[in-house]
Coordinates of C-alpha atoms in Angstrom, one line a residue:
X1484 CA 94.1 97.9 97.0
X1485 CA 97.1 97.3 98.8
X1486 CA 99.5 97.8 96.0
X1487 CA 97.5 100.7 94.5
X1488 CA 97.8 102.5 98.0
X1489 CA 101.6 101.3 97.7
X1490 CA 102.3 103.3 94.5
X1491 CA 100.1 106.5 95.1
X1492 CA 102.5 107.2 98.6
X1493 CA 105.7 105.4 97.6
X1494 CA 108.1 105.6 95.1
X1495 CA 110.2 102.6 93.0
X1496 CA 114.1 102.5 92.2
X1497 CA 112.7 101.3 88.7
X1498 CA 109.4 100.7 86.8
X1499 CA 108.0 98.9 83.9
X1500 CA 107.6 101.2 80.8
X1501 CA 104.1 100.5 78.8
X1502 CA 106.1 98.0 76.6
X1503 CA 107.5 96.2 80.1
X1504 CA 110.5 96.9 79.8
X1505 CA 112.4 98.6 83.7
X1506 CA 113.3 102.3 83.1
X1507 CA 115.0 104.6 86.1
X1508 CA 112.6 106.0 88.2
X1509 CA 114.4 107.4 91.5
X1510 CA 117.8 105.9 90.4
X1511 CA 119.3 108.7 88.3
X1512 CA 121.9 106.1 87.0
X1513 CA 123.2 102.5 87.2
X1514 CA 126.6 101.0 86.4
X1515 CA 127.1 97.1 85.8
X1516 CA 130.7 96.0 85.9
X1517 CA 131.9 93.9 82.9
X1518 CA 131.6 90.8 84.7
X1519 CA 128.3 91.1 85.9
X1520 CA 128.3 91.1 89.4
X1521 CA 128.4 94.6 90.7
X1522 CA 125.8 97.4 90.4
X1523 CA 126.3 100.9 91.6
X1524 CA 122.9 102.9 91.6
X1525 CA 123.3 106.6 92.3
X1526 CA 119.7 108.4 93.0
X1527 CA 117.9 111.7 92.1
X1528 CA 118.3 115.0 92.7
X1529 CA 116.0 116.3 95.0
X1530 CA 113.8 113.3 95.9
X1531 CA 112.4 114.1 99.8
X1532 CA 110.2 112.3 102.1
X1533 CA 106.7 113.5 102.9
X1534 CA 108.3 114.7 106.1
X1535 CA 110.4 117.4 104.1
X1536 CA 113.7 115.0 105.1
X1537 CA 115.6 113.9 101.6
X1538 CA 115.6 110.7 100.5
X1539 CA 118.7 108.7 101.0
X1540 CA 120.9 105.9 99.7
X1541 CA 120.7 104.0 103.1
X1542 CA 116.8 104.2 103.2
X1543 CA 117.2 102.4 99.8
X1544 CA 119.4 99.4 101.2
X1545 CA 117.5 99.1 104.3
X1546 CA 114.2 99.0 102.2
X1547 CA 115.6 96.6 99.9
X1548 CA 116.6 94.3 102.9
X1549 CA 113.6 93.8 103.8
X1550 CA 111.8 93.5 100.7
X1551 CA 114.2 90.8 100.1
X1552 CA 113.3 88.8 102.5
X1553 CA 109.7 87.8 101.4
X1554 CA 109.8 88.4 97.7
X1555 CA 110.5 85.4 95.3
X1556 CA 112.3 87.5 93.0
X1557 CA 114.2 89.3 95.8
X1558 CA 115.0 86.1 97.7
X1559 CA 116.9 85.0 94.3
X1560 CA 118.5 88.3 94.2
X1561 CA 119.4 87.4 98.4
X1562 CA 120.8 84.1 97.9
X1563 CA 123.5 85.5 95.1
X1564 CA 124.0 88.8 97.2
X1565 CA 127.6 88.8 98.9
X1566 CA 126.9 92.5 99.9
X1567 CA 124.3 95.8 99.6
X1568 CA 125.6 98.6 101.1
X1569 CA 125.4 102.2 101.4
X1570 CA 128.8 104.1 99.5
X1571 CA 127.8 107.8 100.6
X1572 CA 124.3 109.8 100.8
X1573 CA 123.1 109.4 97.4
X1574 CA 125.3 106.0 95.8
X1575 CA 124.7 102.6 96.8
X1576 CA 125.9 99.1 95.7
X1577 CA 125.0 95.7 95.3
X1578 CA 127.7 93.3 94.7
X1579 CA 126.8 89.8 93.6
X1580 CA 128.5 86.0 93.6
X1581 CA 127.1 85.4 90.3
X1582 CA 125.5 87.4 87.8
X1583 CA 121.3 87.6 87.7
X1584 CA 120.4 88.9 84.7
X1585 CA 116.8 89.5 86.1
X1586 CA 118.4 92.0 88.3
X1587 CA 116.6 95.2 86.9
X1588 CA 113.6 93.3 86.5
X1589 CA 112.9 92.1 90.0
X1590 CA 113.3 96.2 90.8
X1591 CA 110.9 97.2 88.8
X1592 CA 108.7 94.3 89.5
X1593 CA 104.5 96.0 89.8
X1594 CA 102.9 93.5 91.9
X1595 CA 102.4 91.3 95.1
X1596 CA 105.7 92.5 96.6
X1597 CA 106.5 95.7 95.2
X1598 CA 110.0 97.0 95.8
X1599 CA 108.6 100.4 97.5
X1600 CA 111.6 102.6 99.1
X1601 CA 110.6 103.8 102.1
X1602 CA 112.7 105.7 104.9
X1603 CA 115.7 103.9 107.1
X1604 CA 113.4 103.8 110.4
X1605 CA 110.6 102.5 108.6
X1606 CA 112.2 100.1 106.8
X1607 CA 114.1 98.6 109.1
X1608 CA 110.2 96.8 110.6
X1609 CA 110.9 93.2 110.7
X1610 CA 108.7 91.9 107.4
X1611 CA 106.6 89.7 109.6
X1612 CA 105.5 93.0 111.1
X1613 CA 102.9 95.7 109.4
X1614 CA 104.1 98.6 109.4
X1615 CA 102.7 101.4 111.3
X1616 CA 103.7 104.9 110.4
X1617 CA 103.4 105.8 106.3
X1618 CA 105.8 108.0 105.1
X1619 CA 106.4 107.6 101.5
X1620 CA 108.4 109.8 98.6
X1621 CA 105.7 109.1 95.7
X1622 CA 103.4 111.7 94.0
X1623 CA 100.5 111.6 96.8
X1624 CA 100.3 112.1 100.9
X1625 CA 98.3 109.3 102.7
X1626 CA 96.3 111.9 105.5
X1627 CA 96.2 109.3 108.1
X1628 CA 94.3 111.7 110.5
X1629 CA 91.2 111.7 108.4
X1630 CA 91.4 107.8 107.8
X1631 CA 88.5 106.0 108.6
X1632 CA 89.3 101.8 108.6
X1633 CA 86.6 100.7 106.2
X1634 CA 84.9 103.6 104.9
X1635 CA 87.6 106.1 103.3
X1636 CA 91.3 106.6 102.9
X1637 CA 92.6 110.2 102.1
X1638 CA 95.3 111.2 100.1
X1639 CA 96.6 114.9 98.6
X1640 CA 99.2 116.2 96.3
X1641 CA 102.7 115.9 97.3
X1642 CA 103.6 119.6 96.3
X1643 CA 107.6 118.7 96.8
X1644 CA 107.3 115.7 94.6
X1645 CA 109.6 115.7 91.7
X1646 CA 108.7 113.9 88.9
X1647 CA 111.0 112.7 85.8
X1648 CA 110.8 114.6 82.4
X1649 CA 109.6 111.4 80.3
X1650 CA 106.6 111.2 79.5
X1651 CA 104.6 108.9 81.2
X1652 CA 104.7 105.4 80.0
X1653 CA 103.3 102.2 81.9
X1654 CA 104.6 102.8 85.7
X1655 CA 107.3 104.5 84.6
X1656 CA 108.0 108.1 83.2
X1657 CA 106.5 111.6 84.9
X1658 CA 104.2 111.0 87.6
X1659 CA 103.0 114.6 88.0
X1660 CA 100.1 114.7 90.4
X1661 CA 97.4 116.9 89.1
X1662 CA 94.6 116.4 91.6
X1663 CA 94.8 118.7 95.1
X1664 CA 92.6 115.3 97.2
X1665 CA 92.0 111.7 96.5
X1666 CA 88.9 110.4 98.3
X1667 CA 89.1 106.4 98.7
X1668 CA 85.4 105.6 99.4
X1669 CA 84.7 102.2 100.4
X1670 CA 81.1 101.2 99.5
X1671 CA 80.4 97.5 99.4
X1672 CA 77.1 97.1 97.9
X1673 CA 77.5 97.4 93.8
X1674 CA 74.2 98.5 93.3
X1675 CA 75.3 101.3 95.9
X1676 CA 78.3 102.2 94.2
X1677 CA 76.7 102.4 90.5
X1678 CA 74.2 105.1 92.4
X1679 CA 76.3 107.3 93.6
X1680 CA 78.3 107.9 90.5
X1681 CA 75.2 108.3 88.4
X1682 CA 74.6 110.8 91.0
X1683 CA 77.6 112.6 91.0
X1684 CA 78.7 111.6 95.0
X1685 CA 81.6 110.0 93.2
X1686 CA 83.5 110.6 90.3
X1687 CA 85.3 106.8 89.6
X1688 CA 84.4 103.4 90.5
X1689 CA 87.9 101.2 90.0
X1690 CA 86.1 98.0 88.7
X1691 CA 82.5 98.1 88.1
X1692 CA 80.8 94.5 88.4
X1693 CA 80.1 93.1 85.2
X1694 CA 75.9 92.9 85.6
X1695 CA 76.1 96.4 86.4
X1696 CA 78.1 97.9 82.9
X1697 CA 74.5 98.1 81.1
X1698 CA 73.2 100.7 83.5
X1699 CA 76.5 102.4 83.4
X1700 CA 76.5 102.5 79.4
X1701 CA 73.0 103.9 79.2
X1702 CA 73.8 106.5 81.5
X1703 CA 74.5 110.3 80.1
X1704 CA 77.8 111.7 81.7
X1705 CA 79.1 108.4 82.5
X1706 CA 81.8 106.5 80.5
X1707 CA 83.3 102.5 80.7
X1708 CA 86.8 101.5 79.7
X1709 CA 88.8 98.9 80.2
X1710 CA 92.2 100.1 81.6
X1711 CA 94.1 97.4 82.6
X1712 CA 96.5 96.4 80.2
X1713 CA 96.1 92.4 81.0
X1714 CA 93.0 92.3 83.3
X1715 CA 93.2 89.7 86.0
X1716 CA 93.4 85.7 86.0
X1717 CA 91.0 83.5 88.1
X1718 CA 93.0 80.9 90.3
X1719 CA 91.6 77.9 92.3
X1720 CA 94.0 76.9 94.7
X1721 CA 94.1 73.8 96.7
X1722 CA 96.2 73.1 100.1
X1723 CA 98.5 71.1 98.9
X1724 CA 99.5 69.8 103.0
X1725 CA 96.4 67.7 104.0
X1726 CA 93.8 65.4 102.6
X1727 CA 92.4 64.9 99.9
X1728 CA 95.1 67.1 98.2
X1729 CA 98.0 65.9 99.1
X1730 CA 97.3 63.4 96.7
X1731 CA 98.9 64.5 93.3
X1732 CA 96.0 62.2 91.2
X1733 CA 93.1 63.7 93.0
X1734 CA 94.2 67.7 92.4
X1735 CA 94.9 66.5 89.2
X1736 CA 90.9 64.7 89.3
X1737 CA 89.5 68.4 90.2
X1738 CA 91.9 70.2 87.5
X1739 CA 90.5 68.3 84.6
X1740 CA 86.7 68.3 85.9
X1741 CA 86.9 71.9 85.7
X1742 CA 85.5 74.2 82.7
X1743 CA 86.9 77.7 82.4
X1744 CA 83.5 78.7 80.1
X1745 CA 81.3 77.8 82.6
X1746 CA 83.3 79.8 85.0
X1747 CA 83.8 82.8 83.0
X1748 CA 80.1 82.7 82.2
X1749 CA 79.0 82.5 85.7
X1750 CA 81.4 85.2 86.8
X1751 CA 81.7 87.2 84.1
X1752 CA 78.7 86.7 81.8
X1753 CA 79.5 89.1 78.8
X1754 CA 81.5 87.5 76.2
X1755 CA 83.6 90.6 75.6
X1756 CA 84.6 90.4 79.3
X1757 CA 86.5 87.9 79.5
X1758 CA 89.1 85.5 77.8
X1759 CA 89.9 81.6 77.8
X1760 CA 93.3 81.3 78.2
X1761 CA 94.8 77.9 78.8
X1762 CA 98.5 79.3 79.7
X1763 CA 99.5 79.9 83.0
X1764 CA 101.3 82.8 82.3
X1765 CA 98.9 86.2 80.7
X1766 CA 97.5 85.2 77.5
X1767 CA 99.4 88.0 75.4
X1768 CA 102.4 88.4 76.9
X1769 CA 105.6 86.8 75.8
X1770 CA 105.8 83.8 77.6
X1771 CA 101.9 82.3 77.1
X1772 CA 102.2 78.9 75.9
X1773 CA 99.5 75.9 75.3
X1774 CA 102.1 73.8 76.1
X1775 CA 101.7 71.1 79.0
X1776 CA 98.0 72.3 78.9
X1777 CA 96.2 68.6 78.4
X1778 CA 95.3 67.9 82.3
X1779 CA 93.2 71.8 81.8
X1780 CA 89.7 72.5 82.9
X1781 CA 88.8 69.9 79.9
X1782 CA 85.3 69.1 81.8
X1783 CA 86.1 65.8 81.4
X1784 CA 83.9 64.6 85.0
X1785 CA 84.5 60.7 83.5
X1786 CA 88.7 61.3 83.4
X1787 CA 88.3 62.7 86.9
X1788 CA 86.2 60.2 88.3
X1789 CA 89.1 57.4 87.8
X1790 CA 91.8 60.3 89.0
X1791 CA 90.0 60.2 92.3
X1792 CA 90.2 56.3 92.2
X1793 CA 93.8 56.5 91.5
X1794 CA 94.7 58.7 94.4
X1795 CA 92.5 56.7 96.8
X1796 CA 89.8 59.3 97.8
X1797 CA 87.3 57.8 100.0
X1798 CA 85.1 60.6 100.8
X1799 CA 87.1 62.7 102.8
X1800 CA 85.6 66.5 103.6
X1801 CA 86.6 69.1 100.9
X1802 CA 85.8 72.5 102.8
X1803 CA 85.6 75.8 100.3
X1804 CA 86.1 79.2 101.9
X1805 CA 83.4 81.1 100.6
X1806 CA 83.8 85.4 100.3
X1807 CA 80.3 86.5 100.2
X1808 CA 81.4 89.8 99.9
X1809 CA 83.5 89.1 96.4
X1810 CA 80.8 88.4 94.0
X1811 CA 83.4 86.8 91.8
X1812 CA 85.5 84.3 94.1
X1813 CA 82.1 83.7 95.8
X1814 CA 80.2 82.5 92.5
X1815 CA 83.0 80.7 91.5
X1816 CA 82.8 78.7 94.8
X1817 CA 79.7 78.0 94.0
X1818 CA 80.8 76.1 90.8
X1819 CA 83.6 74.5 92.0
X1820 CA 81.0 73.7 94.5
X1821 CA 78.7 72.0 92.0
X1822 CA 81.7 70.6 89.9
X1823 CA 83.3 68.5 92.7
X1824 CA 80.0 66.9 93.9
X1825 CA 79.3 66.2 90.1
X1826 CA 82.7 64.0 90.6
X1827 CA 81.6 62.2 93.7
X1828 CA 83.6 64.7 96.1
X1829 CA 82.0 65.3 99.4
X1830 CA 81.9 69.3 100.0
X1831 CA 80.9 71.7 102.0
X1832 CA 81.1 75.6 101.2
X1833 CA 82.0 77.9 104.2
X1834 CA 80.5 81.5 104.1
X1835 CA 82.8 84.2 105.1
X1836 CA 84.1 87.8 104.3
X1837 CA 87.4 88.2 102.5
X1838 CA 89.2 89.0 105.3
X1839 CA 88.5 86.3 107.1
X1840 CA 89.1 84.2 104.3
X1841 CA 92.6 85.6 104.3
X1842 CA 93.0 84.6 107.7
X1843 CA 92.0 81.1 107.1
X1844 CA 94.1 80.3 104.0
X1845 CA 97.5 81.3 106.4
X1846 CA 96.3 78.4 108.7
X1847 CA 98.2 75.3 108.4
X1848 CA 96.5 72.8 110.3
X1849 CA 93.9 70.0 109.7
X1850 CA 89.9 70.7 109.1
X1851 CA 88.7 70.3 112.4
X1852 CA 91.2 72.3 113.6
X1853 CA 89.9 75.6 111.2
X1854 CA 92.0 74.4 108.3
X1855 CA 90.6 74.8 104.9
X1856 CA 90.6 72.5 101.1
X1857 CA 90.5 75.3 98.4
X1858 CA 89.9 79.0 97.5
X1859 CA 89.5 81.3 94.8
X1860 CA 92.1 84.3 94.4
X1861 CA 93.2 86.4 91.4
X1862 CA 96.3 87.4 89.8
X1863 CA 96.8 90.7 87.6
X1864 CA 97.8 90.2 83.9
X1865 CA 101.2 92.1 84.5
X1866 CA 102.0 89.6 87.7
X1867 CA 100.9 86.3 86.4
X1868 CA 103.2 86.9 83.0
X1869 CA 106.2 85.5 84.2
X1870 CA 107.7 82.3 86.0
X1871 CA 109.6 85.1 88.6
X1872 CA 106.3 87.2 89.5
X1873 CA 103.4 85.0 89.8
X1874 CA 103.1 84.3 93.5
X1875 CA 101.2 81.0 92.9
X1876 CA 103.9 79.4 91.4
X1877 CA 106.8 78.8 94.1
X1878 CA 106.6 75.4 94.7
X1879 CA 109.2 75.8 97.6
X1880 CA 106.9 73.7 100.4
X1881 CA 106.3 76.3 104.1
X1882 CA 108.4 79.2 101.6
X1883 CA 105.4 78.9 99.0
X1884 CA 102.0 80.8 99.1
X1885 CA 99.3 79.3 101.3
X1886 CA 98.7 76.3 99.6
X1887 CA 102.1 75.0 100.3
X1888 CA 103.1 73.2 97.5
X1889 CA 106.4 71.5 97.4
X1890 CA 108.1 69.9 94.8
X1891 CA 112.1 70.1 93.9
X1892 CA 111.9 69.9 90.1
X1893 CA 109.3 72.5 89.8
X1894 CA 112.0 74.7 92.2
X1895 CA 114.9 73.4 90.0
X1896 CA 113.2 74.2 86.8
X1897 CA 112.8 77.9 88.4
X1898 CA 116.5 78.1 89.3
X1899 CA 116.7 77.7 85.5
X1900 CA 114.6 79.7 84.1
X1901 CA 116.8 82.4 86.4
X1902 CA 120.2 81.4 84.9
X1903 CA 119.5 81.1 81.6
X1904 CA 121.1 83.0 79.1
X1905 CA 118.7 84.4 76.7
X1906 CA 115.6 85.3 75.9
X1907 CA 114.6 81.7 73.5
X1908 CA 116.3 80.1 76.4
X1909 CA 114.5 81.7 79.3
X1910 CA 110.8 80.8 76.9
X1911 CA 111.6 77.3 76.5
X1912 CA 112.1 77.3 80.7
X1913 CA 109.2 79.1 81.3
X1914 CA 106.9 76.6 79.2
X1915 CA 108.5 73.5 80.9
X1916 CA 107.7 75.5 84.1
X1917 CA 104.0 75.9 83.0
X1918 CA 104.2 71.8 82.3
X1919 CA 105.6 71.1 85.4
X1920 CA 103.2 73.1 87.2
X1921 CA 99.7 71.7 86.0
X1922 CA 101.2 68.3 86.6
X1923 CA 101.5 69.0 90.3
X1924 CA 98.7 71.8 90.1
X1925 CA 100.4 74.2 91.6
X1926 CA 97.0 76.4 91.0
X1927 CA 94.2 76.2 88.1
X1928 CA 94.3 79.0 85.6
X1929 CA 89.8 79.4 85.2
X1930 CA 90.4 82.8 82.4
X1931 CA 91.1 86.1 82.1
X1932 CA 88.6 88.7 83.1
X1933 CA 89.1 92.5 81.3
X1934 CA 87.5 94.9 84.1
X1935 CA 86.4 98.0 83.4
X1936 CA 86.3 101.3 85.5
X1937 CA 83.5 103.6 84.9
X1938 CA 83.6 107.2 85.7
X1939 CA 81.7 110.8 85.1
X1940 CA 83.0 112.8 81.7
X1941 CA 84.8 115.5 84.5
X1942 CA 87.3 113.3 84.9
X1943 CA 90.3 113.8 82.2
X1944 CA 94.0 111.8 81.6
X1945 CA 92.7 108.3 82.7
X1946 CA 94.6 106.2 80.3
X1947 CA 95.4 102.5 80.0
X1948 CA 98.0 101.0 82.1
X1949 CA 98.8 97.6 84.3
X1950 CA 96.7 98.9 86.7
X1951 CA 94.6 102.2 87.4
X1952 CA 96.7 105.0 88.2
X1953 CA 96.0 108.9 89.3
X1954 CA 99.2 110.4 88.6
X1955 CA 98.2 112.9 85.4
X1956 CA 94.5 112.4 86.1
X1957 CA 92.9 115.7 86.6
X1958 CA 89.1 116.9 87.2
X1959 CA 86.9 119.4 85.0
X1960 CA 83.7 120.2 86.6

């Protein structure tokens, strides 16, 4: 929600074309000098902030800077920068120590931290810090007046908004806004939301919970499709800091007592929504790989029963965090539930809304002191397809996602996946990355889930792209 908020008020320097490949979006043009360490990026003409104010080369350093700063791939990009600096109103540079080939890519990146140019004073809110006012240059106006926290978000056409003459393709391409008002309306009961559209109170649901498709499909006016180029990978992740995971033999214990079909069936439940996909990276995309894959959500209870022996688990508490109000992560608890006491784990599941949940999994501290064992997240397809992208992989100890894992070859192998020359190069790194990873569990891959929107025949130009998108969608009562 966050990110899709993100790209409906802000814009990108660059963005991933349908084939995901990065193509200019506010840059204009980019030089590269012939040894590979400085780029000159000169922006736009026109390009304004929703404030009427234009959109300048120093709100694209200071925006940068911060995104830097908590971004995997921009981190990278910050420990090779020897400078990023503003050269007049609409030219900027970045000069680097040694060449990073990914340089484009991380710019264009469409997920977890998206590089979203935002003005100078805005950017310049330390990154530990939400920020506060929201003042973008993208295709749509948040309306923060008629915001209500939890019920609806508000957003209308950005009139001033110039959009590039490609076509639109993937992210990137003309984002011409079509629609006058975007309505957000938060209703958390499925049933609920299935209702209203059928009644015409809405016009779109983004993701329509998989029990509920059969009503949708035998409904006149309505229509299903899956949009998402990828769909999303189910993750189990385990806290990698204190008992019983800290040992490497018992997270290995709960990686292969784990089945993804029973998963997928329990979450899922259609055949034809869903996907088994060993690979930690998108089953699809270039770098999916069955390699390293043997320690996998075989099922094998009997393998995972000496694992625990091995890494010396005598009963300790294993405390799940629970979202009741995400039908998915909150069955899947309920398996993982099962699984582990199937295994002789001792477990107890802890009932809680997602934001709480969020809260919880940033704690770093001991069960009794409201730590937490494991949770269920998910990654989108276009995310999870590379080594640089998907946030669950950093292995870089209190700089890694919650879950803290830490281990120096799984960082080294990253480092090389960075520097390496080529394409063949970069896919052997990427599949030693994948090895290296589910031998340390990093996170367990449980399948790929395709969901699909649902909305009323009035609504025209949806089309299929990482995510949903409303630049070009229009409405036809």
């Amino acid at each position: 929600m966050t990110r899709n908020f993100g790209y409906l008020v802000f814009d990108t320097l660059f963005a991933m074309d349908a084939d995901m490949r990065p193509q200019p979006q506010m840059v204009k043009s980019y030089d590269l000098s012939a040894d590979g360490l400085t780029y000159a990026f000169t922006l736009r003409d026109g390009l304004k902030w929703h404030d009427g104010a234009p959109v300048k080369a120093e709100d694209c350093v200071a925006s940068l800077l911060r995104w830097w700063q908590k971004d995997q791939m921009g981190q990278r990009i910050k420990a090779r920068a020897v400078s990023l600096e503003t050269i007049d109103d609409k030219t900027f540079r970045l000069v680097l120590k040694e060449p990073f080939g990914l340089t484009i890519d991380a710019l264009a990146q469409m997920d977890v931290y998206v590089p979203f140019i935002m003005p100078k004073r805005i950017a310049e809110t330390p990154p530990s810090k939400v920020i506060n006012e929201v003042v973008g240059s993208g295709p749509f106006k948040f309306v923060a007046k008629e915001w209500q926290p939890g019920a609806k978000l508000v957003f209308e056409k950005n009139a001033d908004y110039v959009s590039r003459p490609e076509p639109m393709s993937g992210l990137s391409g003309g984002k011409t806004p079509k629609l006058d008002r975007i309505e957000w309306i938060i209703i958390k009961d499925p049933q609920t939301q299935v209702s209203a559209l059928a009644a015409g109170e809405i016009d779109m649901i983004e993701r329509v919970p998989f029990d509920l498709l059969p009503m949708i499909k035998e409904t006149p006016k309505l229509k299903i499709e899956a949009l998402s180029t990828y769909g999303d990978q189910l993750m189990l992740r385990m806290n990698h800091k204190m008992p019983p995971f800290d040992k490497q033999e018992v997270r290995q214990a709960v990686e292969i007592a784990q089945d993804q079909k029973t998963y997928m069936e329990a979450v899922v439940g259609a055949p034809d929504g869903y996907q088994l996909c060993n690979s930690i990276f998108t089953c699809g995309s270039g770098y999916a790989t069955e390699v390293g894959t043997q320690l996998l959500a075989k099922g094998d209870k009997a393998k995972a029963r000496e694992l625990l022996i091995k890494g010396g688990y005598a009963g300790q508490k294993v405390v799940i965090l629970q979202p009741t109000d995400n039908p998915i992560f909150s069955t899947a608890s309920l398996v993982a539930a099962q699984t582990l006491r199937q295994i002789g784990m001792n477990v107890e599941v802890q009932a809680m809304d997602w934001p709480t949940l969020q809260q919880r999994r940033a704690k770093d501290a001991p069960l009794d002191q409201g730590g937490w064992s494991l949770f269920f997240t998910s990654g989108p397809g276009v995310a999870i397809a590379s080594p640089l992208t998907n946030p669950l992989l950093p292995a870089s100890c209190e700089k890694a996602w919650a879950g803290w894992p830490c281990d120096s070859e799984a960082e080294r192998l990253m480092d090389a996946f960075v520097k390496a020359p080529g394409a063949a190069q970069r896919k052997e790194l990427a599949a030693a990355v994948q090895t290296r990873s589910l031998e340390i569990v990093t996170y367990i891959p449980l399948g790929q889930m395709n969901y699909t929107t649902g909305y009323r025949d009035v609504v025209k130009g949806v089309r299929k792209a990482a995510f949903f998108t409303f630049w070009g969608v229009s409405i036809d009562r």
